[in-house]
mmCIF file of C-alpha atoms in Angstrom:
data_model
loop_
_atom_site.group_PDB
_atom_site.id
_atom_site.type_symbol
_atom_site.label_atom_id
_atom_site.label_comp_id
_atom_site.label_asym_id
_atom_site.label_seq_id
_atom_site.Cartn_x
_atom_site.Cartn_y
_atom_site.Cartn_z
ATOM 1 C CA UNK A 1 -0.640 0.106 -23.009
ATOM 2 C CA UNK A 2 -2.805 2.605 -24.331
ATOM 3 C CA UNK A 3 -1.486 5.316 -27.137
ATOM 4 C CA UNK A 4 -4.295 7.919 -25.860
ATOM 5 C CA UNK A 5 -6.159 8.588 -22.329
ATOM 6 C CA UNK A 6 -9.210 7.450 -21.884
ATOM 7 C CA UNK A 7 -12.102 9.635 -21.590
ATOM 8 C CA UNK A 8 -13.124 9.534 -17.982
ATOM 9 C CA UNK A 9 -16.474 7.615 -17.532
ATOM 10 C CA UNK A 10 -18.088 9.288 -14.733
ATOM 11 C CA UNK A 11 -20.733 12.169 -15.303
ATOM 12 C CA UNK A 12 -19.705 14.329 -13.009
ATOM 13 C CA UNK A 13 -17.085 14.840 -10.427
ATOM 14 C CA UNK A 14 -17.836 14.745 -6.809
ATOM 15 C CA UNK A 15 -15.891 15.902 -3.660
ATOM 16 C CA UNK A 16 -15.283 13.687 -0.915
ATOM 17 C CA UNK A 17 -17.302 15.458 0.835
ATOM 18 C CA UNK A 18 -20.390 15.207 -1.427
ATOM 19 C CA UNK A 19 -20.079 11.554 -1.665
ATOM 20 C CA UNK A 20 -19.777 11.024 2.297
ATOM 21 C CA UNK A 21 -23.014 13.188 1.872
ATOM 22 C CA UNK A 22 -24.737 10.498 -0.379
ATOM 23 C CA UNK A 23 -23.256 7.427 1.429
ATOM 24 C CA UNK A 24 -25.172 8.864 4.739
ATOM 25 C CA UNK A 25 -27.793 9.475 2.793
ATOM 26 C CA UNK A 26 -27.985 5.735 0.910
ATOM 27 C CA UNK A 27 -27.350 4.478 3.847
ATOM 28 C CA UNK A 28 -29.391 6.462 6.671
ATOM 29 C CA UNK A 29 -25.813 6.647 9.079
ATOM 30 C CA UNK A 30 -26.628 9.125 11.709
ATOM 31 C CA UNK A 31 -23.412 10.706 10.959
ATOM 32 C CA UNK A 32 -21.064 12.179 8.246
ATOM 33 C CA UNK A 33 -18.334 9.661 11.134
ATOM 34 C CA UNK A 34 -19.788 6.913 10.189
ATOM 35 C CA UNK A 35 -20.552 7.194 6.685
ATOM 36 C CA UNK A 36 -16.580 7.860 6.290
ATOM 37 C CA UNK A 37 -16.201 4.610 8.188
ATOM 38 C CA UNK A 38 -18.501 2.707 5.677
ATOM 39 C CA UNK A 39 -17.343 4.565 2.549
ATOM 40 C CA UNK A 40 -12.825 3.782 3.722
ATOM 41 C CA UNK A 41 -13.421 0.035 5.202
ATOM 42 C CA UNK A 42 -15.608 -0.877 1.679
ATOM 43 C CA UNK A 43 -13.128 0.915 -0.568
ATOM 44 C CA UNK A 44 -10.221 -0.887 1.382
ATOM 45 C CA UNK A 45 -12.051 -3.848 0.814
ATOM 46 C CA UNK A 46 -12.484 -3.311 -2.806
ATOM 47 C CA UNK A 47 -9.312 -1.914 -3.958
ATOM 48 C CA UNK A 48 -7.985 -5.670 -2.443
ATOM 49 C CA UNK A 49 -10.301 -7.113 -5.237
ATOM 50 C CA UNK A 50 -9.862 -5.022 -8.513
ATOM 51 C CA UNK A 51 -6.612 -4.937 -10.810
ATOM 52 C CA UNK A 52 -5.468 -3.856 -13.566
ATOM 53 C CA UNK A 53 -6.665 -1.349 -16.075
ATOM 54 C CA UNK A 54 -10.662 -1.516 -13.994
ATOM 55 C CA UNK A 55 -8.750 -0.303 -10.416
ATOM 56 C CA UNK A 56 -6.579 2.412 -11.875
ATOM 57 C CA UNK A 57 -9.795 4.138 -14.210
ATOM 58 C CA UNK A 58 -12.086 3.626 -11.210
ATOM 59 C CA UNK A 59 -9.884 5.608 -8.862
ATOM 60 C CA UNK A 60 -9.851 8.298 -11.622
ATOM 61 C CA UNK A 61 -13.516 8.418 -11.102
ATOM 62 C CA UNK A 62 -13.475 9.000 -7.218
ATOM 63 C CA UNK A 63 -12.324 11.848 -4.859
ATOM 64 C CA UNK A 64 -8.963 12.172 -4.067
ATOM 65 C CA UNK A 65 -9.531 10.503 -0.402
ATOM 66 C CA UNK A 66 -11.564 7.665 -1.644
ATOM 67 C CA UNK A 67 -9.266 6.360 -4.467
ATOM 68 C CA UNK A 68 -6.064 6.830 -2.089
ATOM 69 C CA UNK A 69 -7.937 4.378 0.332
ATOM 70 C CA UNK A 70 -8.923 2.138 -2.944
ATOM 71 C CA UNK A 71 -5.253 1.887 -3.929
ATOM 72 C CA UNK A 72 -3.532 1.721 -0.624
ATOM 73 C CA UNK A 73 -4.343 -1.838 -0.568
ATOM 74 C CA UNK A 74 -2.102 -5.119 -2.272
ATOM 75 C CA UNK A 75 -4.702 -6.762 -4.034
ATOM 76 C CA UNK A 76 -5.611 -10.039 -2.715
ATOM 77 C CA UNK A 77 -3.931 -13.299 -4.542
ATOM 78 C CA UNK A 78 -7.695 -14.970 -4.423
ATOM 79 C CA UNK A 79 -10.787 -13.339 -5.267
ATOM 80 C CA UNK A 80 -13.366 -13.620 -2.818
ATOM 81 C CA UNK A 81 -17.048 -14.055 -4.380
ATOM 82 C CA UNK A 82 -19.721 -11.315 -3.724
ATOM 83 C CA UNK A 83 -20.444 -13.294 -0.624
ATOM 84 C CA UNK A 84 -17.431 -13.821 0.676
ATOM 85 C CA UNK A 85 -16.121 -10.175 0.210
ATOM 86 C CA UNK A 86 -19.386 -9.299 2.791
ATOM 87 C CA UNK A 87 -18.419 -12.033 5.252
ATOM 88 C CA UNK A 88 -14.243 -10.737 5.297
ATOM 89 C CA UNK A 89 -15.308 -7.750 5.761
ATOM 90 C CA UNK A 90 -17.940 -7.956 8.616
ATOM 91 C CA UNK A 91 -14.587 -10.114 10.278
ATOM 92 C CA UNK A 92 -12.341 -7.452 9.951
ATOM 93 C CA UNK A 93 -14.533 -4.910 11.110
ATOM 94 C CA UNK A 94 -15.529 -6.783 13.911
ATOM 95 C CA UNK A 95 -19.376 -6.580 12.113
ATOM 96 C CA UNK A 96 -22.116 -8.988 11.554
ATOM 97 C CA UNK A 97 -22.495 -9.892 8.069
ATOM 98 C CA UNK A 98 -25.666 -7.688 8.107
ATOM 99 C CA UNK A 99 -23.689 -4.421 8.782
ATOM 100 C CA UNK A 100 -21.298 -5.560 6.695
ATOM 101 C CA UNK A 101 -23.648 -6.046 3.562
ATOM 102 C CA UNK A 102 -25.795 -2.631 4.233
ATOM 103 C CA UNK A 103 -22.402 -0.604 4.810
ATOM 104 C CA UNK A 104 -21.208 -2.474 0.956
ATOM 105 C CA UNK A 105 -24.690 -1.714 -0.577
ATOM 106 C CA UNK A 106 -24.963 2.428 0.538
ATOM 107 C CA UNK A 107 -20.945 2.691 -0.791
ATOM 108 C CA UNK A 108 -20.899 0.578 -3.738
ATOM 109 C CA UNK A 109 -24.238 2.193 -4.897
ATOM 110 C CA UNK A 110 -22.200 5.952 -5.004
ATOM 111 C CA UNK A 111 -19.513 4.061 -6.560
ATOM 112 C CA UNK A 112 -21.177 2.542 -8.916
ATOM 113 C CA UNK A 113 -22.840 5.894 -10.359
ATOM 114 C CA UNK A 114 -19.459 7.740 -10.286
ATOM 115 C CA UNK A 115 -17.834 4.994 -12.592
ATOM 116 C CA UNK A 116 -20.898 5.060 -14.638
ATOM 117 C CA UNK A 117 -22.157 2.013 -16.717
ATOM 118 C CA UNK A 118 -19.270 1.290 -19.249
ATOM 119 C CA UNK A 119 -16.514 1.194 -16.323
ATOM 120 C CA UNK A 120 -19.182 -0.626 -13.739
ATOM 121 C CA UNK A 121 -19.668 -3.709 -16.648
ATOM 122 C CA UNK A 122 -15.611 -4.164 -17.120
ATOM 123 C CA UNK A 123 -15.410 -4.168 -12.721
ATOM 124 C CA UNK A 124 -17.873 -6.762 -12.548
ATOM 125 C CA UNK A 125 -16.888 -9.142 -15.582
ATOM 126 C CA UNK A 126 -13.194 -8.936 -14.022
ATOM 127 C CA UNK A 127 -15.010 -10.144 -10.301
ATOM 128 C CA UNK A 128 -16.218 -13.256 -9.452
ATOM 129 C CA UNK A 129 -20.260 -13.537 -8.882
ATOM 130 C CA UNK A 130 -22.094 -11.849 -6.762
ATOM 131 C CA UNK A 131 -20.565 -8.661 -6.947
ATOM 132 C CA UNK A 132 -23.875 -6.830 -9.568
ATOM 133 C CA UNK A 133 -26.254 -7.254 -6.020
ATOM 134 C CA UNK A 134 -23.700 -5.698 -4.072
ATOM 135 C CA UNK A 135 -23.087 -2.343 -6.372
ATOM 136 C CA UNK A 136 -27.137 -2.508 -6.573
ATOM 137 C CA UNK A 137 -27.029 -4.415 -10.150
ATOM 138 C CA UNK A 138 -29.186 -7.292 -11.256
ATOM 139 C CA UNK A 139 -26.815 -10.886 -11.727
ATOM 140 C CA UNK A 140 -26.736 -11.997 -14.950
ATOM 141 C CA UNK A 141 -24.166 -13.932 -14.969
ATOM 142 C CA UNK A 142 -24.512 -17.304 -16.570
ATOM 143 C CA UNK A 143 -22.901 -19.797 -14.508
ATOM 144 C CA UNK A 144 -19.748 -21.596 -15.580
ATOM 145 C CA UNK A 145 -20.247 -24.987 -17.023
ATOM 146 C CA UNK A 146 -17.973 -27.350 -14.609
ATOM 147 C CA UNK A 147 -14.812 -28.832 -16.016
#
C-alpha cells in the first residue's frame, strides 16, 4: 500500500525486559511475574481490537515478545468500547473489573509512549470511545449525532 516504509514513531526502543520494568513500576506489581501477566493478557486483549495499518506499525514499536502476543490474536468481528474491553477482560482473567482496569492503565500507559503521539491518535480514532482514559489520554471525542 505504501511505496516507502514508514519512519518508526517511537523514540526509543525498549527491551522486553525494560518495559516489564516500567509496567511494574506504573503499576506497583510486586513482581517482574506479574507485570508479564498484566503487560501479555492487555496486549492479547488489544491486538483483538486494532487492524489494519495501526496494529502492524504498533507492533513495530514494541519488543519482540510483546508484539508476538499483540498479533497472535484474530481480531474481534465487534469492537468493544473502552468499557467493555475492561469488563471482557476482567471475565477472561477471572478479575474484577477493578484489576482489570489498573492492569489496562499501567500497560497501555508504556504502550502508549512507545508508539508515541502520531501512531497513539490513528489507534484511538480507529477504536470506539473510551479507549484515550484507558492509554492515560484525555476523551475528546465528540459524540456521534444519532441516525
Amino acid at each position: 500500500m505504501y511505496d516507502q516504509p514508514r519512519a518508526n514513531p517511537s523514540l526509543a526502543a525498549m527491551t522486553f525486559d525494560q518495559m516489564l520494568e516500567r509496567v511494574r513500576y506504573e503499576g506497583a506489581y510486586p513482581t517482574r511475574e506479574r507485570a508479564e501477566e498484566a503487560v501479555r493478557t492487555v496486549l492479547a486483549a488489544l491486538g483483538r481490537q486494532i487492524t489494519g495499518d495501526e496494529r502492524v506499525d504498533l507492533a513495530q514499536c514494541l519488543p519482540v515478545e510483546a508484539a508476538l502476543t499483540l498479533t497472535a490474536q484474530i481480531p474481534d468481528t465487534e469492537q468493544l468500547t473502552g468499557w467493555g474491553f475492561v469488563k471482557d477482560l476482567a471475565a477472561r482473567t477471572g478479575g474484577t473489573p477493578a484489576t482489570a482496569r489498573w492492569d489496562t492503565g499501567a500497560v497501555l500507559a508504556v504502550v502508549s509512549r512507545l508508539a508515541g503521539p502520531d501512531l497513539l491518535a490513528r489507534i484511538l480514532h480507529q477504536l470506539p470511545g473510551g479507549y484515550a482514559l484507558l492509554f492515560g489520554q484525555a476523551e475528546l471525542r465528540q459524540p456521534q449525532p444519532a441516525a
